[in-house]
Coordinates of C-alpha atoms in Angstrom, one line a residue:
L1 CA 0.0 0.0 0.0
A2 CA 1.7 3.2 -1.2
Q3 CA 1.1 6.5 0.5
V4 CA 1.6 9.4 -1.9
Q5 CA 2.6 12.8 -0.4
S6 CA 4.6 15.9 -1.2
T7 CA 7.8 16.9 0.6
A8 CA 9.6 20.1 1.3
Q9 CA 11.5 19.6 -2.0
G10 CA 8.3 20.4 -3.8
P11 CA 7.5 19.3 -7.4
G12 CA 10.1 19.6 -10.0
A13 CA 10.6 18.8 -13.7
R14 CA 13.5 16.6 -14.9
I15 CA 16.8 18.3 -14.8
A16 CA 20.2 17.3 -16.1
C17 CA 21.9 14.6 -14.1
S18 CA 25.5 15.6 -14.6
G19 CA 25.4 17.6 -11.3
P20 CA 23.6 16.9 -8.0
P21 CA 20.9 14.3 -7.9
C22 CA 17.5 15.2 -9.4
P23 CA 15.1 16.8 -7.0
R24 CA 12.3 14.2 -6.5
V25 CA 9.1 14.3 -4.7
G26 CA 9.1 12.0 -1.6
M27 CA 7.1 8.8 -1.2
A28 CA 6.5 7.0 2.1
M29 CA 8.0 3.7 1.1
G30 CA 11.3 3.8 2.8
R31 CA 14.9 3.9 1.5
A32 CA 16.5 1.0 -0.3
P33 CA 19.1 -0.9 1.7
R34 CA 22.8 -0.4 1.0
G35 CA 25.0 -3.1 -0.3
G36 CA 24.1 -6.3 -2.2
S37 CA 23.0 -6.1 -5.9
P38 CA 23.4 -2.6 -7.4
L39 CA 19.8 -2.8 -8.6
L40 CA 18.0 -4.9 -6.1
A41 CA 16.5 -3.0 -3.1
A42 CA 14.3 -5.6 -1.4
F43 CA 12.7 -9.0 -1.7
A44 CA 9.6 -10.5 -0.3
W45 CA 10.2 -13.3 2.2
G46 CA 9.3 -16.1 -0.1
L47 CA 10.5 -15.8 -3.7
L48 CA 8.7 -18.3 -5.9
C49 CA 11.9 -19.0 -7.8
A50 CA 13.1 -20.6 -4.6
A51 CA 10.0 -22.8 -4.2
A52 CA 11.5 -25.8 -6.0
A53 CA 14.3 -26.1 -3.5
S54 CA 12.2 -25.1 -0.5
P55 CA 8.5 -26.0 -1.2
S56 CA 7.3 -25.6 2.4
A57 CA 5.8 -22.2 3.4
E58 CA 7.3 -22.8 6.9
R59 CA 10.7 -23.5 5.5
L60 CA 10.5 -20.3 3.4
R61 CA 9.5 -18.3 6.5
R62 CA 12.4 -19.7 8.5
S63 CA 14.9 -19.0 5.6
G64 CA 13.7 -15.4 5.5
E65 CA 14.3 -15.0 9.2
Q66 CA 17.7 -16.7 8.9
A67 CA 18.7 -14.4 6.1
A68 CA 17.8 -11.4 8.1
A69 CA 19.7 -12.8 11.1
R70 CA 22.8 -13.3 8.9
G71 CA 22.7 -9.7 7.9
R72 CA 21.6 -10.2 4.3
F73 CA 18.8 -7.8 4.9
P74 CA 19.1 -4.9 7.2
P75 CA 16.6 -5.1 10.2
G76 CA 13.1 -4.0 9.2
V77 CA 13.7 -4.3 5.5
T78 CA 11.9 -7.5 5.2
S79 CA 9.6 -9.6 7.4
S80 CA 8.0 -13.0 7.2
F81 CA 4.3 -13.6 6.4
Q82 CA 2.6 -16.9 7.0
R83 CA 1.0 -17.5 3.6
P84 CA -2.1 -19.6 3.5
R85 CA -1.6 -23.2 2.5
A86 CA -1.3 -24.0 -1.2
A87 CA -3.8 -22.1 -3.3
R88 CA -7.1 -23.9 -3.6
P89 CA -9.6 -22.9 -6.2
L90 CA -13.0 -22.0 -4.8
S91 CA -16.2 -22.9 -6.5
H92 CA -18.8 -20.2 -7.1
E93 CA -20.9 -21.7 -4.3
E94 CA -18.0 -21.7 -1.9
V95 CA -17.3 -18.0 -2.7
L96 CA -20.9 -17.2 -1.9
R97 CA -20.8 -19.1 1.4
R98 CA -17.6 -17.5 2.6
L99 CA -18.8 -14.0 1.7
A100 CA -22.1 -14.6 3.4
E101 CA -20.3 -15.7 6.6
S102 CA -17.9 -12.8 6.5
T103 CA -18.2 -9.4 8.1
E104 CA -16.3 -7.9 5.2
E105 CA -19.5 -6.9 3.4
G106 CA -20.4 -4.4 6.0
R107 CA -16.9 -3.0 6.1
A108 CA -17.0 -2.7 2.3
G109 CA -20.1 -0.5 2.5
A110 CA -22.7 -2.9 1.2
S111 CA -26.1 -2.6 2.8
G112 CA -29.7 -3.6 2.3
P113 CA -31.9 -6.6 2.8
S114 CA -29.9 -8.8 0.5
R115 CA -26.5 -8.8 2.2
R116 CA -25.5 -12.1 0.8
L117 CA -23.4 -11.4 -2.3
G118 CA -24.6 -13.4 -5.3
A119 CA -27.9 -14.3 -3.6
E120 CA -30.7 -15.2 -6.0
E121 CA -33.0 -12.5 -4.7
D122 CA -30.7 -9.6 -5.7
S123 CA -30.7 -8.7 -9.4
A124 CA -27.4 -6.9 -9.6
Q125 CA -24.3 -9.1 -9.3
Q126 CA -20.5 -8.6 -9.6
V127 CA -20.7 -4.9 -8.9
H128 CA -17.5 -3.0 -9.3
L129 CA -16.3 0.6 -9.7
G130 CA -13.8 2.2 -12.0
F131 CA -12.8 5.7 -13.2
L132 CA -13.5 7.7 -16.4
G133 CA -12.8 11.4 -16.9
P134 CA -12.5 14.1 -14.3
G135 CA -15.3 14.0 -11.8
E136 CA -16.5 10.7 -13.2
A137 CA -16.7 7.1 -12.0
V138 CA -18.2 4.1 -13.7
V139 CA -20.3 1.4 -12.1
T140 CA -20.4 -2.0 -13.8
Y141 CA -22.7 -4.9 -12.8
V142 CA -24.2 -8.0 -14.2
T143 CA -27.8 -9.2 -14.4
K144 CA -29.3 -12.4 -15.6
D145 CA -32.5 -11.0 -17.2
R146 CA -32.8 -9.0 -20.4
G147 CA -34.8 -5.7 -20.2
L148 CA -33.6 -4.4 -16.9
E149 CA -32.8 -0.7 -17.2
S150 CA -29.1 0.2 -16.9
R151 CA -29.6 2.8 -14.1
V152 CA -27.8 3.6 -10.9
K153 CA -29.2 5.8 -8.1
F154 CA -26.6 7.7 -6.1
G155 CA -26.1 10.6 -3.7
A156 CA -23.9 12.1 -1.1
A157 CA -23.4 9.8 1.9
G158 CA -25.7 10.8 4.8
G159 CA -28.3 12.0 2.5
E160 CA -30.7 10.7 -0.1
M161 CA -29.8 8.9 -3.3
D162 CA -31.5 11.7 -5.2
R163 CA -29.5 11.5 -8.4
S164 CA -29.7 9.0 -11.2
A165 CA -27.4 7.9 -14.0
V166 CA -28.2 5.9 -17.1
G167 CA -25.9 3.7 -19.0
T168 CA -25.9 0.8 -21.5
A169 CA -26.2 -3.0 -21.3
S170 CA -24.4 -5.5 -23.5
V171 CA -23.4 -9.2 -23.7
Y172 CA -20.4 -10.8 -25.2
Q173 CA -19.5 -14.3 -26.2
S174 CA -16.3 -16.2 -26.5
L175 CA -15.2 -19.6 -27.6
L176 CA -14.2 -21.9 -24.7
C177 CA -10.5 -22.5 -25.1
P178 CA -9.0 -23.8 -21.9
T179 CA -5.4 -23.8 -23.2
N180 CA -3.6 -23.5 -19.9
D181 CA -2.7 -26.9 -18.5
N182 CA -2.8 -25.4 -15.0
L183 CA -6.6 -25.4 -15.3
F184 CA -6.5 -29.2 -15.3
S185 CA -3.2 -30.1 -13.5
P186 CA -1.9 -27.1 -11.5
T187 CA 1.6 -27.1 -10.0
L188 CA 0.1 -26.3 -6.6
G189 CA -3.4 -26.8 -5.3
D190 CA -6.5 -28.3 -6.8
V191 CA -7.8 -28.2 -10.4
M192 CA -9.8 -25.2 -11.7
V193 CA -11.7 -27.2 -14.3
T194 CA -12.4 -30.8 -13.6
D195 CA -12.8 -33.6 -16.2
Q196 CA -16.5 -33.6 -15.4
D197 CA -16.8 -29.9 -16.1
L198 CA -15.2 -30.3 -19.5
A199 CA -17.1 -33.5 -20.3
D200 CA -20.4 -31.7 -19.6
V201 CA -19.5 -29.4 -22.4
I202 CA -17.8 -31.8 -24.8
D203 CA -20.4 -34.6 -24.8
T204 CA -23.1 -33.7 -27.2
S205 CA -24.8 -37.1 -27.4
A206 CA -27.9 -35.7 -25.8
L207 CA -28.1 -33.0 -28.5
F208 CA -27.3 -34.7 -31.8
P209 CA -28.0 -38.0 -33.5
A210 CA -25.0 -40.3 -34.0
T211 CA -25.0 -39.5 -37.7
S212 CA -24.2 -35.8 -37.0
K213 CA -20.7 -34.4 -37.4
S214 CA -21.3 -32.6 -34.1
Y215 CA -22.0 -35.9 -32.2
V216 CA -19.5 -36.7 -29.5
K217 CA -20.1 -39.5 -27.0
L218 CA -17.6 -39.9 -24.1
A219 CA -17.0 -43.2 -22.4
S220 CA -15.6 -41.4 -19.4
P221 CA -15.0 -37.8 -18.3
G222 CA -11.3 -38.3 -18.7
Q223 CA -11.6 -38.5 -22.5
A224 CA -12.9 -34.9 -22.7
V225 CA -9.4 -33.3 -22.9
S226 CA -8.5 -35.4 -26.0
K227 CA -11.6 -34.0 -27.8
L228 CA -10.4 -30.4 -27.7
A229 CA -9.3 -29.0 -31.1
D230 CA -6.1 -26.9 -30.8
G231 CA -7.0 -26.3 -27.1
C232 CA -10.6 -25.2 -27.8
V233 CA -14.0 -26.8 -27.6
P234 CA -14.8 -27.6 -31.3
Y235 CA -16.9 -24.9 -32.9
K236 CA -19.4 -27.5 -34.1
N237 CA -20.5 -27.9 -30.5
P238 CA -23.2 -25.3 -29.6
R239 CA -21.9 -25.5 -26.0
A240 CA -18.5 -24.2 -27.1
F241 CA -19.6 -20.6 -26.8
Y242 CA -19.8 -18.8 -23.5
V243 CA -22.3 -16.0 -23.4
S244 CA -22.0 -13.5 -20.5
G245 CA -24.9 -12.1 -18.5
Y246 CA -26.2 -8.6 -19.2
I247 CA -23.3 -6.3 -18.4
H248 CA -24.5 -2.9 -17.4
T249 CA -22.0 0.0 -17.6
V250 CA -23.2 3.2 -16.0
P251 CA -21.1 6.4 -15.8
L252 CA -21.6 8.6 -12.7
K253 CA -20.9 12.2 -13.6
G254 CA -20.5 15.5 -11.7
L255 CA -18.8 14.0 -8.7
T256 CA -17.2 16.2 -6.1
P257 CA -13.6 15.2 -5.4
G258 CA -13.2 13.7 -2.0
Q259 CA -16.9 13.4 -1.4
R260 CA -18.3 10.2 0.0
Y261 CA -21.1 8.7 -2.1
V262 CA -23.7 5.9 -1.8
Y263 CA -25.1 4.2 -4.9
A264 CA -27.4 1.4 -5.8
P265 CA -28.0 -0.4 -9.2
E266 CA -31.6 -0.3 -10.4
G267 CA -33.6 -3.1 -8.9
S268 CA -30.9 -4.1 -6.4
G269 CA -31.7 -4.6 -2.8
R270 CA -28.2 -3.4 -1.9
S271 CA -26.3 -0.1 -1.8
F272 CA -22.5 0.6 -1.8
A273 CA -20.4 3.5 -0.7
F274 CA -17.2 4.9 -2.1
T275 CA -15.2 8.1 -2.0
A276 CA -14.6 10.1 -5.2
P277 CA -10.9 10.5 -6.0
R278 CA -9.1 13.7 -5.0
A279 CA -8.9 16.4 -7.5
P280 CA -5.7 16.6 -9.6
G281 CA -3.1 18.6 -7.5
A282 CA -5.0 18.2 -4.3
S283 CA -3.0 17.2 -1.2
D284 CA -3.4 17.1 2.5
P285 CA -0.1 17.0 4.5
G286 CA -2.0 15.4 7.4
K287 CA -3.6 12.7 5.2
P288 CA -1.4 11.2 2.5
M289 CA -3.3 9.5 -0.4
R290 CA -3.4 5.7 0.1
I291 CA -3.3 3.7 -3.1
G292 CA -3.6 -0.1 -3.1
V293 CA -1.5 -2.0 -5.7
W294 CA -2.0 -5.6 -6.5
A295 CA -1.7 -8.1 -9.4
D296 CA -2.0 -11.7 -10.4
V297 CA -5.1 -12.3 -8.4
G298 CA -7.2 -15.4 -9.4
T299 CA -10.1 -17.1 -7.6
T300 CA -8.5 -19.2 -4.9
N301 CA -8.6 -19.1 -1.1
V302 CA -5.4 -17.0 -1.3
S303 CA -7.1 -14.6 -3.7
L304 CA -9.9 -14.1 -1.2
A305 CA -7.5 -13.6 1.7
T306 CA -5.6 -11.0 -0.4
M307 CA -8.8 -9.1 -1.3
R308 CA -9.8 -9.0 2.4
E309 CA -6.4 -7.8 3.5
L310 CA -6.4 -5.0 0.9
L311 CA -9.9 -4.0 1.9
S312 CA -8.9 -3.7 5.5
L313 CA -6.2 -1.2 4.6
A314 CA -8.9 1.2 3.3
P315 CA -7.2 2.5 0.1
E316 CA -8.7 5.5 -1.7
A317 CA -8.1 3.8 -5.0
A318 CA -6.4 0.8 -6.4
L319 CA -4.2 -0.3 -9.3
L320 CA -4.6 -3.9 -10.5
V321 CA -1.5 -4.6 -12.6
G322 CA -2.9 -7.4 -14.8
D323 CA -3.9 -11.0 -14.6
L324 CA -7.3 -10.6 -12.9
S325 CA -9.2 -13.9 -13.0
Y326 CA -6.9 -16.5 -14.5
A327 CA -9.9 -17.8 -16.5
D328 CA -7.5 -18.7 -19.3
G329 CA -10.2 -19.4 -21.9
W330 CA -12.7 -20.9 -19.5
A331 CA -14.9 -17.7 -19.3
P332 CA -17.3 -18.7 -16.5
I333 CA -14.4 -18.1 -14.1
W334 CA -14.8 -14.4 -14.8
D335 CA -18.2 -14.5 -13.1
R336 CA -16.6 -16.2 -10.1
F337 CA -13.9 -13.6 -9.9
G338 CA -16.5 -10.7 -10.1
T339 CA -18.5 -12.2 -7.3
M340 CA -15.5 -12.9 -5.1
M341 CA -14.0 -9.4 -5.5
E342 CA -17.2 -7.4 -5.1
P343 CA -16.6 -6.4 -1.5
L344 CA -13.5 -4.5 -2.5
M345 CA -14.1 -3.6 -6.1
A346 CA -17.6 -2.2 -5.5
T347 CA -16.3 0.3 -2.9
V348 CA -12.7 1.1 -4.1
G349 CA -12.3 2.4 -7.6
H350 CA -9.8 0.4 -9.7
L351 CA -7.6 1.2 -12.7
T352 CA -6.6 -2.1 -14.3
V353 CA -4.3 -3.2 -17.1
V354 CA -4.1 -6.5 -19.0
G355 CA -1.8 -9.4 -18.2
N356 CA -1.0 -12.4 -20.3
H357 CA -3.7 -14.4 -18.6
D358 CA -6.2 -11.7 -19.7
I359 CA -5.1 -11.3 -23.3
S360 CA -3.3 -14.4 -24.6
E361 CA -4.1 -17.5 -22.6
G362 CA -7.2 -19.1 -24.1
F363 CA -6.9 -16.9 -27.2
T364 CA -9.2 -14.4 -25.5
Q365 CA -7.7 -11.2 -27.0
A366 CA -8.8 -9.4 -23.8
V367 CA -12.4 -9.6 -24.8
D368 CA -13.6 -10.6 -21.3
W369 CA -11.5 -7.9 -19.6
M370 CA -12.5 -5.1 -22.0
S371 CA -16.2 -6.0 -21.7
R372 CA -16.2 -6.1 -17.9
Y373 CA -13.6 -3.6 -16.6
P374 CA -13.8 -0.1 -18.3
T375 CA -10.8 2.2 -18.4
P376 CA -10.6 6.0 -18.9
W377 CA -9.2 5.6 -22.4
Q378 CA -11.7 7.9 -24.2
A379 CA -11.1 10.7 -21.7
S380 CA -7.3 10.1 -22.3
N381 CA -7.4 10.8 -26.0
S382 CA -6.4 7.1 -26.5
T383 CA -7.5 4.9 -29.3
T384 CA -7.8 1.7 -27.3
P385 CA -9.0 0.6 -23.8
L386 CA -5.5 -1.0 -23.3
Q387 CA -3.8 2.4 -22.7
Y388 CA -5.0 5.4 -20.8
T389 CA -4.0 8.1 -18.3
Y390 CA -5.7 9.3 -15.1
E391 CA -4.9 12.0 -12.6
M392 CA -5.8 11.9 -8.9
G393 CA -4.3 14.0 -6.1
L394 CA -0.6 14.4 -6.8
M395 CA -0.4 11.3 -9.0
Y396 CA -0.5 11.0 -12.8
V397 CA -1.1 7.3 -13.8
I398 CA -0.4 5.8 -17.2
G399 CA -1.8 2.4 -17.9
L400 CA -0.2 0.4 -20.8
P401 CA -0.4 -3.0 -22.4
G402 CA 3.4 -3.1 -22.3
S403 CA 4.8 -6.3 -23.9
Y404 CA 1.3 -7.3 -25.1
A405 CA 1.4 -4.7 -28.0
P406 CA 4.1 -3.4 -30.3
T407 CA 6.4 -1.0 -28.4
G408 CA 8.6 0.6 -31.1
S409 CA 8.7 4.3 -31.8
D410 CA 6.2 3.8 -34.7
S411 CA 3.7 1.9 -32.6
A412 CA 0.4 3.2 -31.3
Q413 CA 1.5 2.5 -27.8
Y414 CA 4.7 4.5 -28.0
Q415 CA 3.1 7.4 -29.7
F416 CA 0.3 7.5 -27.1
L417 CA 2.9 7.3 -24.3
E418 CA 4.9 10.1 -25.7
E419 CA 1.8 12.3 -25.9
A420 CA 0.7 11.4 -22.4
L421 CA 4.1 12.2 -20.9
A422 CA 4.1 15.6 -22.7
R423 CA 0.8 16.5 -21.1
V424 CA 2.1 16.0 -17.5
N425 CA 2.0 19.2 -15.4
R426 CA 4.5 18.4 -12.6
T427 CA 3.3 21.3 -10.6
R428 CA -0.2 19.7 -10.4
T429 CA 0.8 16.0 -10.4
P430 CA 4.5 15.7 -9.5
W431 CA 4.2 11.9 -9.2
V432 CA 4.2 10.1 -12.6
V433 CA 3.5 6.4 -12.3
V434 CA 3.2 3.8 -15.1
Q435 CA 1.7 0.4 -14.8
F436 CA 2.1 -2.5 -17.2
H437 CA 2.2 -6.2 -16.4
T438 CA 5.5 -7.6 -17.6
P439 CA 8.5 -6.2 -15.6
W440 CA 11.6 -4.8 -17.2
Y441 CA 13.7 -5.6 -14.2
N442 CA 13.5 -8.7 -12.1
S443 CA 16.1 -11.0 -10.6
C444 CA 14.0 -14.2 -10.6
D445 CA 14.5 -16.7 -13.4
H446 CA 10.7 -16.8 -13.7
H447 CA 9.8 -14.6 -16.7
Y448 CA 13.4 -13.2 -16.7
E449 CA 13.8 -10.4 -19.4
E450 CA 10.5 -11.1 -21.1
G451 CA 10.1 -7.3 -21.1
Y452 CA 13.5 -6.7 -22.7
K453 CA 12.2 -5.5 -26.0
A454 CA 9.7 -3.1 -24.4
R455 CA 12.5 -1.7 -22.1
V456 CA 14.8 -1.1 -25.0
D457 CA 12.1 0.7 -26.9
Q458 CA 10.5 2.8 -24.1
E459 CA 13.0 3.2 -21.2
A460 CA 14.7 6.3 -22.6
L461 CA 11.4 8.0 -23.2
L462 CA 10.2 7.4 -19.7
Y463 CA 13.6 8.5 -18.3
S464 CA 13.6 11.7 -20.3
Y465 CA 10.3 12.7 -18.8
G466 CA 11.3 11.8 -15.2
V467 CA 8.8 9.0 -14.6
D468 CA 9.0 8.1 -10.9
L469 CA 7.6 4.6 -10.5
A470 CA 6.8 1.6 -12.6
F471 CA 4.4 -1.0 -11.2
N472 CA 4.5 -4.6 -12.6
G473 CA 3.2 -8.1 -11.8
H474 CA 3.7 -11.3 -13.7
V475 CA 6.5 -12.8 -11.6
H476 CA 4.5 -13.5 -8.4
S477 CA 7.4 -12.3 -6.3
Y478 CA 7.7 -8.9 -4.7
E479 CA 10.8 -7.0 -5.6
R480 CA 11.8 -3.3 -5.9
T481 CA 14.8 -1.7 -7.5
H482 CA 16.8 1.4 -6.8
P483 CA 16.3 4.2 -9.3
V484 CA 17.7 2.6 -12.4
F485 CA 18.4 3.4 -16.1
K486 CA 19.8 0.9 -18.6
Y487 CA 20.8 -1.6 -15.8
Q488 CA 22.7 1.1 -13.8
V489 CA 21.7 2.8 -10.6
D490 CA 20.8 6.4 -11.6
E491 CA 19.3 8.9 -9.2
C492 CA 17.2 10.2 -12.1
G493 CA 16.0 6.7 -13.0
I494 CA 12.8 4.9 -12.4
R495 CA 12.0 2.7 -9.3
H496 CA 10.5 -0.5 -10.6
I497 CA 8.2 -2.4 -8.2
V498 CA 7.1 -5.9 -8.9
I499 CA 4.0 -6.8 -7.0

């Protein structure tokens, strides 16, 4: 959880680095330790790249404490955290049961007669909140029935919901392509998609006569995987196509920065509360802006625990740096994710970017993500939802597809990035933050230098405009660098933080 604040240094544009270090706005994240790798500043206690040699969470915890005792980490730089046991996928029914038993709903601001998230009696499901242009938020929710109006009532907290906003409803469909083997045989934990789940889709013997080219009869559920065509359910099977519920997207306009609001989707028995983001340039020395940053989430017991922990920290807004649901071509998992994350995402506005599990696994081309999680791309003069800018408080956020789109100087991504950086007013928003999924710098073998081409193409541009922070995910192992440029520590460089 990052706290963004100004310091006595004040905002400043990039200056030449031949003399004293660049003046930089402070951030309450602590200084990097001295010694060790010239780039590496800190590790989480349990790097996944060490998991093969030390598979036990308890052994990893002890090794972290022993490393600290030997002086590898200065006191206070790192600490152990008892991670839950190996991630276990939760069924939709288990998600509903756990949320119903939890007090997190009340803490999240949900209220009304239907407190049980996902309950049949409530029409609006998977409620979540995002940001659009200045003074605008967007509420997205899913209903089962056609014809329900896309409308949200809202008003200032403590008063009546006397305002109303109207949006649009849509559905999308996608071919079921469970291409990731981890869905069926994960390295850790239980399977996400069982043989029976797949067999229920593949076996068409109840739909077609044996003479039809679409007829498939399975002798056992275990045969289902062998019937996939290039990783996908064959198109000749009418069950091959997932169709979403009715996704309602409703912009809330004319919001007052910092004001607490309550809102309720039309026909819902529940209401939710959130705080509108601070105005660009606004700061409060006594109350730094708290931003939650997370990535690589999924729908397991660990995912649920992470969501609850972030919710308890009460961030004003959150960045989700790619890989949301890990549906990997099995689109119903997106519905499970939306239900599980509702306590947090309905009350804390999110800015998300795509990860590989959102855009490439399952050949999805980010269709699920784009249909469900709006970004402020149109207000950013962008040509695609994959890239955008957003200002809040002292922070200017740039969201990018990174390695999942061309990055050269003639690419749409590079040209948008150049224009976005040129628009920064460092007096108003001294903190410039980029988020993209694949890191440029990480020391773990896992995904090492996958972002090399993007770094070569874009690093000098970000450096020339004095970008402060880059948030990434992908590696599943926390790490942060010193300010760095072209693999060298540089006081004018970017701090890269892998979540």
